[in-house]
């Protein structure tokens, strides 16, 4: 066992002395040491229940003959961090989460690992760490929040953001916004739609790193506690079998994960997180890039309309059979012979599964759309690629052509939208918000929600930043290279004609290559000065099409 490094032999008497101070007894030194990475915090709804959940994990570990050691990571709530300086810290926090888990595991020679994340950057950060340390690992995602109900309709966080735009347009009153605010997020769990957190939970289960039904079992469901305890028991078996993340997260497993992402129409942020996780497994010949996303998108149909793309909720997905039912539906298009944390392969896990509601999880012969939920666009604006959640774009908005309205920050764009400076037919360009330029690659939920709430039609939005998993409409993010890396988006000026063709995967500005080069050479973009951790991140972060990883 790896933990023998800190507990075996007379040379380790000082180490054992410290461990005895933590309550260990003689027999405990013969047992596997299991780390529990808990992202509990009481300022993030997705994490406020994890302190309780971890106790069930500990019970399972102890029952199966292991010794649990809990430690904490961090968690940033994207909703609270949105549209101010805080959002610059959201994506970078993924790297801190990964580094924290790595440091604790390596520093203490742990034998196995149970990861308990919930929200947007914590799930991929912990998966990156699992791949990096490559010891037996299992994930217990915290579970979705139940939907709020307002005037008889399901509502969520995005409903509140869009209501602010509706208020500005005079469609609703301030009192109605306040009523909605009070009921949209009714308690613990990750925000209730198929936004980034729940998408990544679904990806985790598909990869085989969490138990079946874990992703969609809601935070308030007693079954979540049962899954936690079972996961605690199972990690001991994984240690005995030496079943590691590199055995589970194979190239084929990443294909399956992207396939499920496309089938569900998940968050476009997966185009950052899945490549980032795969990058930790490069020595195992794993490669995931935007071209793979686009290839799979053309092969896998979109088979579910979960909020924000449609009216179905995460609860509807769960009651229809959850991720096992999605895998069963995709059985003919994916590899089901892959080992999972259960010790069984996918085929064994889903053998007896039936789809309980084909109006929620459509069959392959009756999909919502013939292609997957995410499309990768390329052109002279984004030669390295860009990403759009095409499953949440209406048919009449798949092709747009219009004059650019250029803004050097999210705040400038939001002010323009609320001050009625955007007209139908405009293509809003928000640049200098990429990984380096932001820095931190902020989400653009405020401008997209404002556009929806105000009811402005036929407007596109492109950015070298990114979008919330709750974004809908023709919003193209991750423009690569970004403006601060001399990407062509830096050359665009007000009035330039931009053409977006999602169906044909293209995004172009009506400028010659020579004109673009000349404008980039003479551009005067704002270099945003930052201190501390963000300054380190700014200097070392890679492009969005590479997953915005640190190298």
mmCIF file of C-alpha atoms in Angstrom, residues 176-452:
data_model
loop_
_atom_site.group_PDB
_atom_site.id
_atom_site.type_symbol
_atom_site.label_atom_id
_atom_site.label_comp_id
_atom_site.label_asym_id
_atom_site.label_seq_id
_atom_site.Cartn_x
_atom_site.Cartn_y
_atom_site.Cartn_z
ATOM 1 C CA UNK A 176 -42.489 40.028 -9.351
ATOM 2 C CA UNK A 177 -38.715 39.816 -9.677
ATOM 3 C CA UNK A 178 -38.440 39.711 -5.889
ATOM 4 C CA UNK A 179 -41.085 36.960 -5.669
ATOM 5 C CA UNK A 180 -39.174 34.942 -8.261
ATOM 6 C CA UNK A 181 -35.873 35.593 -6.508
ATOM 7 C CA UNK A 182 -37.264 34.087 -3.308
ATOM 8 C CA UNK A 183 -38.415 30.803 -4.841
ATOM 9 C CA UNK A 184 -36.110 30.070 -7.788
ATOM 10 C CA UNK A 185 -33.408 28.344 -5.737
ATOM 11 C CA UNK A 186 -35.261 26.414 -2.999
ATOM 12 C CA UNK A 187 -32.327 24.729 -1.271
ATOM 13 C CA UNK A 188 -29.173 22.659 -1.465
ATOM 14 C CA UNK A 189 -27.804 21.233 -4.685
ATOM 15 C CA UNK A 190 -26.217 22.410 -7.910
ATOM 16 C CA UNK A 191 -28.460 24.764 -9.921
ATOM 17 C CA UNK A 192 -31.342 22.722 -11.216
ATOM 18 C CA UNK A 193 -30.960 22.870 -15.005
ATOM 19 C CA UNK A 194 -28.496 21.060 -17.247
ATOM 20 C CA UNK A 195 -25.966 23.785 -16.598
ATOM 21 C CA UNK A 196 -22.234 23.162 -16.191
ATOM 22 C CA UNK A 197 -22.323 21.531 -12.751
ATOM 23 C CA UNK A 198 -24.979 18.951 -13.606
ATOM 24 C CA UNK A 199 -23.490 18.397 -17.057
ATOM 25 C CA UNK A 200 -20.125 17.589 -15.478
ATOM 26 C CA UNK A 201 -21.812 15.252 -12.990
ATOM 27 C CA UNK A 202 -23.347 13.407 -15.955
ATOM 28 C CA UNK A 203 -19.912 13.318 -17.631
ATOM 29 C CA UNK A 204 -18.375 11.878 -14.443
ATOM 30 C CA UNK A 205 -20.916 9.060 -14.295
ATOM 31 C CA UNK A 206 -20.481 8.363 -18.002
ATOM 32 C CA UNK A 207 -16.700 8.185 -17.644
ATOM 33 C CA UNK A 208 -17.298 5.484 -15.025
ATOM 34 C CA UNK A 209 -15.977 7.330 -11.987
ATOM 35 C CA UNK A 210 -19.246 7.529 -10.036
ATOM 36 C CA UNK A 211 -21.882 4.927 -9.305
ATOM 37 C CA UNK A 212 -24.914 4.553 -11.587
ATOM 38 C CA UNK A 213 -27.632 7.185 -10.936
ATOM 39 C CA UNK A 214 -25.273 9.347 -8.875
ATOM 40 C CA UNK A 215 -25.345 12.303 -11.304
ATOM 41 C CA UNK A 216 -29.102 12.836 -11.324
ATOM 42 C CA UNK A 217 -29.983 11.768 -7.771
ATOM 43 C CA UNK A 218 -30.965 15.081 -6.231
ATOM 44 C CA UNK A 219 -29.259 16.601 -3.213
ATOM 45 C CA UNK A 220 -32.331 16.230 -1.007
ATOM 46 C CA UNK A 221 -32.947 12.590 -1.988
ATOM 47 C CA UNK A 222 -32.195 10.010 0.710
ATOM 48 C CA UNK A 223 -30.757 7.836 -2.060
ATOM 49 C CA UNK A 224 -27.887 10.323 -2.355
ATOM 50 C CA UNK A 225 -26.817 9.319 1.165
ATOM 51 C CA UNK A 226 -27.043 5.647 0.216
ATOM 52 C CA UNK A 227 -24.889 6.267 -2.855
ATOM 53 C CA UNK A 228 -22.377 8.071 -0.630
ATOM 54 C CA UNK A 229 -22.103 5.154 1.781
ATOM 55 C CA UNK A 230 -21.899 2.605 -1.030
ATOM 56 C CA UNK A 231 -19.152 4.681 -2.674
ATOM 57 C CA UNK A 232 -17.240 4.650 0.612
ATOM 58 C CA UNK A 233 -17.519 0.867 0.715
ATOM 59 C CA UNK A 234 -16.616 0.500 -2.942
ATOM 60 C CA UNK A 235 -13.384 2.498 -2.750
ATOM 61 C CA UNK A 236 -11.909 -0.218 -0.525
ATOM 62 C CA UNK A 237 -12.669 -2.780 -3.222
ATOM 63 C CA UNK A 238 -11.065 -0.526 -5.823
ATOM 64 C CA UNK A 239 -7.915 -0.266 -3.693
ATOM 65 C CA UNK A 240 -7.774 -4.048 -3.345
ATOM 66 C CA UNK A 241 -8.240 -4.406 -7.130
ATOM 67 C CA UNK A 242 -5.857 -1.498 -7.847
ATOM 68 C CA UNK A 243 -8.513 -0.092 -10.191
ATOM 69 C CA UNK A 244 -7.193 3.361 -11.060
ATOM 70 C CA UNK A 245 -8.545 6.379 -12.984
ATOM 71 C CA UNK A 246 -6.188 5.619 -15.882
ATOM 72 C CA UNK A 247 -7.820 2.174 -16.173
ATOM 73 C CA UNK A 248 -11.265 3.771 -16.360
ATOM 74 C CA UNK A 249 -10.703 7.048 -18.230
ATOM 75 C CA UNK A 250 -9.546 5.581 -21.538
ATOM 76 C CA UNK A 251 -9.812 7.179 -24.972
ATOM 77 C CA UNK A 252 -13.033 5.244 -25.536
ATOM 78 C CA UNK A 253 -14.413 6.476 -22.211
ATOM 79 C CA UNK A 254 -13.828 10.072 -23.272
ATOM 80 C CA UNK A 255 -15.637 9.321 -26.542
ATOM 81 C CA UNK A 256 -18.591 8.051 -24.508
ATOM 82 C CA UNK A 257 -18.491 11.117 -22.256
ATOM 83 C CA UNK A 258 -18.619 13.517 -25.184
ATOM 84 C CA UNK A 259 -21.325 11.396 -26.811
ATOM 85 C CA UNK A 260 -23.547 11.704 -23.722
ATOM 86 C CA UNK A 261 -22.765 15.423 -23.565
ATOM 87 C CA UNK A 262 -23.922 15.800 -27.169
ATOM 88 C CA UNK A 263 -26.992 13.644 -26.622
ATOM 89 C CA UNK A 264 -28.110 15.679 -23.623
ATOM 90 C CA UNK A 265 -27.197 19.100 -25.033
ATOM 91 C CA UNK A 266 -24.990 19.903 -22.061
ATOM 92 C CA UNK A 267 -23.033 23.018 -21.176
ATOM 93 C CA UNK A 268 -20.530 24.370 -23.692
ATOM 94 C CA UNK A 269 -18.048 24.571 -20.804
ATOM 95 C CA UNK A 270 -17.421 20.858 -21.269
ATOM 96 C CA UNK A 271 -15.309 21.874 -24.260
ATOM 97 C CA UNK A 272 -12.922 23.381 -21.693
ATOM 98 C CA UNK A 273 -13.179 20.778 -18.965
ATOM 99 C CA UNK A 274 -13.096 17.453 -20.823
ATOM 100 C CA UNK A 275 -9.883 18.358 -22.728
ATOM 101 C CA UNK A 276 -8.387 19.618 -19.446
ATOM 102 C CA UNK A 277 -9.109 16.284 -17.739
ATOM 103 C CA UNK A 278 -7.766 14.359 -20.740
ATOM 104 C CA UNK A 279 -4.580 16.448 -20.695
ATOM 105 C CA UNK A 280 -3.720 14.860 -17.343
ATOM 106 C CA UNK A 281 -3.615 11.478 -19.102
ATOM 107 C CA UNK A 282 -1.405 12.400 -22.045
ATOM 108 C CA UNK A 283 1.207 9.810 -21.006
ATOM 109 C CA UNK A 284 -1.529 7.217 -21.568
ATOM 110 C CA UNK A 285 -1.962 8.448 -25.163
ATOM 111 C CA UNK A 286 -5.266 10.167 -24.455
ATOM 112 C CA UNK A 287 -6.112 13.045 -26.785
ATOM 113 C CA UNK A 288 -9.267 15.133 -26.699
ATOM 114 C CA UNK A 289 -9.622 18.320 -28.727
ATOM 115 C CA UNK A 290 -12.319 20.451 -30.357
ATOM 116 C CA UNK A 291 -12.107 18.448 -33.563
ATOM 117 C CA UNK A 292 -13.143 15.338 -31.617
ATOM 118 C CA UNK A 293 -16.085 17.243 -30.136
ATOM 119 C CA UNK A 294 -17.242 18.264 -33.592
ATOM 120 C CA UNK A 295 -16.757 14.780 -35.034
ATOM 121 C CA UNK A 296 -18.876 13.225 -32.286
ATOM 122 C CA UNK A 297 -21.468 16.001 -32.562
ATOM 123 C CA UNK A 298 -22.088 14.995 -36.170
ATOM 124 C CA UNK A 299 -22.497 11.328 -35.183
ATOM 125 C CA UNK A 300 -24.597 11.557 -32.004
ATOM 126 C CA UNK A 301 -28.116 13.040 -32.098
ATOM 127 C CA UNK A 302 -29.515 15.402 -29.477
ATOM 128 C CA UNK A 303 -32.123 13.331 -27.613
ATOM 129 C CA UNK A 304 -33.181 15.413 -24.590
ATOM 130 C CA UNK A 305 -34.461 18.950 -23.998
ATOM 131 C CA UNK A 306 -33.428 19.686 -20.441
ATOM 132 C CA UNK A 307 -33.573 23.278 -19.133
ATOM 133 C CA UNK A 308 -32.319 25.729 -20.392
ATOM 134 C CA UNK A 309 -32.810 24.180 -23.848
ATOM 135 C CA UNK A 310 -36.340 23.008 -22.992
ATOM 136 C CA UNK A 311 -38.892 22.641 -20.223
ATOM 137 C CA UNK A 312 -37.774 19.283 -18.818
ATOM 138 C CA UNK A 313 -35.848 19.349 -15.553
ATOM 139 C CA UNK A 314 -33.043 17.298 -14.034
ATOM 140 C CA UNK A 315 -35.744 15.528 -12.015
ATOM 141 C CA UNK A 316 -37.464 14.558 -15.273
ATOM 142 C CA UNK A 317 -34.170 13.160 -16.549
ATOM 143 C CA UNK A 318 -33.657 11.256 -13.297
ATOM 144 C CA UNK A 319 -37.156 9.777 -13.305
ATOM 145 C CA UNK A 320 -36.735 8.753 -16.954
ATOM 146 C CA UNK A 321 -33.793 6.580 -15.912
ATOM 147 C CA UNK A 322 -30.890 8.992 -15.558
ATOM 148 C CA UNK A 323 -27.528 8.441 -17.213
ATOM 149 C CA UNK A 324 -27.938 4.638 -17.344
ATOM 150 C CA UNK A 325 -31.018 5.163 -19.528
ATOM 151 C CA UNK A 326 -29.118 7.600 -21.744
ATOM 152 C CA UNK A 327 -26.312 5.053 -22.112
ATOM 153 C CA UNK A 328 -28.888 2.366 -22.912
ATOM 154 C CA UNK A 329 -30.350 4.590 -25.640
ATOM 155 C CA UNK A 330 -26.879 5.235 -27.106
ATOM 156 C CA UNK A 331 -25.805 1.596 -26.729
ATOM 157 C CA UNK A 332 -25.348 1.059 -30.469
ATOM 158 C CA UNK A 333 -23.187 4.172 -30.853
ATOM 159 C CA UNK A 334 -20.809 3.905 -27.892
ATOM 160 C CA UNK A 335 -18.400 1.372 -26.402
ATOM 161 C CA UNK A 336 -20.123 -0.459 -23.532
ATOM 162 C CA UNK A 337 -17.285 -2.871 -22.771
ATOM 163 C CA UNK A 338 -15.417 -0.328 -20.648
ATOM 164 C CA UNK A 339 -14.678 -0.929 -16.969
ATOM 165 C CA UNK A 340 -16.249 1.433 -14.414
ATOM 166 C CA UNK A 341 -15.768 2.124 -10.716
ATOM 167 C CA UNK A 342 -18.334 -0.592 -9.976
ATOM 168 C CA UNK A 343 -15.801 -3.192 -11.110
ATOM 169 C CA UNK A 344 -18.206 -4.058 -13.912
ATOM 170 C CA UNK A 345 -18.326 -2.731 -17.453
ATOM 171 C CA UNK A 346 -20.989 -0.397 -18.782
ATOM 172 C CA UNK A 347 -22.848 -3.213 -20.496
ATOM 173 C CA UNK A 348 -23.205 -5.063 -17.192
ATOM 174 C CA UNK A 349 -24.284 -1.864 -15.426
ATOM 175 C CA UNK A 350 -27.079 -1.113 -17.916
ATOM 176 C CA UNK A 351 -28.143 -4.664 -18.802
ATOM 177 C CA UNK A 352 -31.519 -4.433 -17.082
ATOM 178 C CA UNK A 353 -32.082 -0.694 -17.635
ATOM 179 C CA UNK A 354 -35.176 0.596 -19.432
ATOM 180 C CA UNK A 355 -35.995 4.148 -20.495
ATOM 181 C CA UNK A 356 -39.016 5.101 -18.408
ATOM 182 C CA UNK A 357 -40.081 8.177 -20.386
ATOM 183 C CA UNK A 358 -39.287 8.498 -24.089
ATOM 184 C CA UNK A 359 -40.710 12.024 -24.115
ATOM 185 C CA UNK A 360 -37.732 13.030 -21.951
ATOM 186 C CA UNK A 361 -35.045 10.689 -23.322
ATOM 187 C CA UNK A 362 -35.983 10.343 -26.979
ATOM 188 C CA UNK A 363 -35.143 7.177 -28.914
ATOM 189 C CA UNK A 364 -32.480 7.428 -31.627
ATOM 190 C CA UNK A 365 -35.122 7.147 -34.342
ATOM 191 C CA UNK A 366 -36.954 10.182 -32.980
ATOM 192 C CA UNK A 367 -34.297 12.639 -31.737
ATOM 193 C CA UNK A 368 -34.820 16.277 -30.846
ATOM 194 C CA UNK A 369 -32.132 17.192 -33.365
ATOM 195 C CA UNK A 370 -30.158 15.006 -35.743
ATOM 196 C CA UNK A 371 -26.856 16.382 -34.433
ATOM 197 C CA UNK A 372 -25.425 16.760 -30.948
ATOM 198 C CA UNK A 373 -25.971 19.693 -28.636
ATOM 199 C CA UNK A 374 -22.607 21.412 -29.182
ATOM 200 C CA UNK A 375 -21.073 22.592 -32.446
ATOM 201 C CA UNK A 376 -17.526 23.768 -33.128
ATOM 202 C CA UNK A 377 -17.285 26.701 -35.520
ATOM 203 C CA UNK A 378 -14.160 27.753 -37.393
ATOM 204 C CA UNK A 379 -13.364 30.576 -39.784
ATOM 205 C CA UNK A 380 -11.263 33.686 -40.075
ATOM 206 C CA UNK A 381 -12.524 34.924 -36.693
ATOM 207 C CA UNK A 382 -11.738 31.630 -34.935
ATOM 208 C CA UNK A 383 -9.090 29.673 -36.862
ATOM 209 C CA UNK A 384 -8.498 27.398 -33.845
ATOM 210 C CA UNK A 385 -12.184 26.985 -33.148
ATOM 211 C CA UNK A 386 -15.104 28.309 -31.136
ATOM 212 C CA UNK A 387 -18.032 26.656 -29.379
ATOM 213 C CA UNK A 388 -21.815 27.085 -29.421
ATOM 214 C CA UNK A 389 -24.548 25.178 -27.596
ATOM 215 C CA UNK A 390 -26.500 24.557 -30.798
ATOM 216 C CA UNK A 391 -29.080 22.424 -28.999
ATOM 217 C CA UNK A 392 -30.318 25.629 -27.311
ATOM 218 C CA UNK A 393 -30.475 27.700 -30.525
ATOM 219 C CA UNK A 394 -33.791 28.029 -32.360
ATOM 220 C CA UNK A 395 -33.920 27.042 -36.023
ATOM 221 C CA UNK A 396 -34.385 30.624 -37.240
ATOM 222 C CA UNK A 397 -31.214 31.756 -35.441
ATOM 223 C CA UNK A 398 -28.830 29.163 -36.843
ATOM 224 C CA UNK A 399 -27.621 31.587 -39.515
ATOM 225 C CA UNK A 400 -26.955 35.243 -38.734
ATOM 226 C CA UNK A 401 -25.287 38.047 -40.636
ATOM 227 C CA UNK A 402 -24.947 41.587 -39.423
ATOM 228 C CA UNK A 403 -22.752 44.494 -38.326
ATOM 229 C CA UNK A 404 -20.459 44.123 -35.333
ATOM 230 C CA UNK A 405 -20.908 46.022 -32.088
ATOM 231 C CA UNK A 406 -17.550 45.692 -30.351
ATOM 232 C CA UNK A 407 -16.909 45.879 -26.588
ATOM 233 C CA UNK A 408 -13.678 45.357 -24.692
ATOM 234 C CA UNK A 409 -15.343 43.905 -21.596
ATOM 235 C CA UNK A 410 -18.513 42.244 -20.376
ATOM 236 C CA UNK A 411 -19.457 45.322 -18.347
ATOM 237 C CA UNK A 412 -19.333 47.583 -21.417
ATOM 238 C CA UNK A 413 -21.574 45.185 -23.337
ATOM 239 C CA UNK A 414 -24.099 44.886 -20.497
ATOM 240 C CA UNK A 415 -24.335 48.666 -20.204
ATOM 241 C CA UNK A 416 -24.951 48.948 -23.942
ATOM 242 C CA UNK A 417 -27.692 46.297 -23.832
ATOM 243 C CA UNK A 418 -29.562 47.878 -20.928
ATOM 244 C CA UNK A 419 -29.182 51.351 -22.477
ATOM 245 C CA UNK A 420 -30.884 50.168 -25.699
ATOM 246 C CA UNK A 421 -27.785 50.533 -27.872
ATOM 247 C CA UNK A 422 -28.216 47.097 -29.432
ATOM 248 C CA UNK A 423 -30.485 46.702 -32.447
ATOM 249 C CA UNK A 424 -31.906 43.610 -34.061
ATOM 250 C CA UNK A 425 -29.439 42.201 -36.564
ATOM 251 C CA UNK A 426 -26.356 43.247 -34.585
ATOM 252 C CA UNK A 427 -23.578 40.833 -33.742
ATOM 253 C CA UNK A 428 -22.220 41.738 -30.303
ATOM 254 C CA UNK A 429 -18.476 41.153 -29.940
ATOM 255 C CA UNK A 430 -17.069 40.913 -26.406
ATOM 256 C CA UNK A 431 -13.320 40.470 -26.443
ATOM 257 C CA UNK A 432 -10.368 40.688 -24.047
ATOM 258 C CA UNK A 433 -12.260 38.237 -21.815
ATOM 259 C CA UNK A 434 -10.287 35.094 -22.678
ATOM 260 C CA UNK A 435 -8.088 33.074 -20.326
ATOM 261 C CA UNK A 436 -5.272 35.636 -20.570
ATOM 262 C CA UNK A 437 -7.271 38.717 -21.498
ATOM 263 C CA UNK A 438 -9.893 38.564 -18.734
ATOM 264 C CA UNK A 439 -7.916 37.193 -17.154
ATOM 265 C CA UNK A 440 -9.848 34.113 -16.115
ATOM 266 C CA UNK A 441 -12.232 33.709 -19.071
ATOM 267 C CA UNK A 442 -15.381 35.027 -17.436
ATOM 268 C CA UNK A 443 -18.849 33.702 -18.195
ATOM 269 C CA UNK A 444 -21.190 36.011 -20.091
ATOM 270 C CA UNK A 445 -24.498 35.140 -18.454
ATOM 271 C CA UNK A 446 -25.565 38.720 -17.761
ATOM 272 C CA UNK A 447 -25.484 39.935 -21.378
ATOM 273 C CA UNK A 448 -27.154 36.797 -22.743
ATOM 274 C CA UNK A 449 -29.856 36.862 -20.067
ATOM 275 C CA UNK A 450 -30.413 40.572 -20.632
ATOM 276 C CA UNK A 451 -30.924 39.995 -24.362
ATOM 277 C CA UNK A 452 -33.412 37.198 -23.666
#
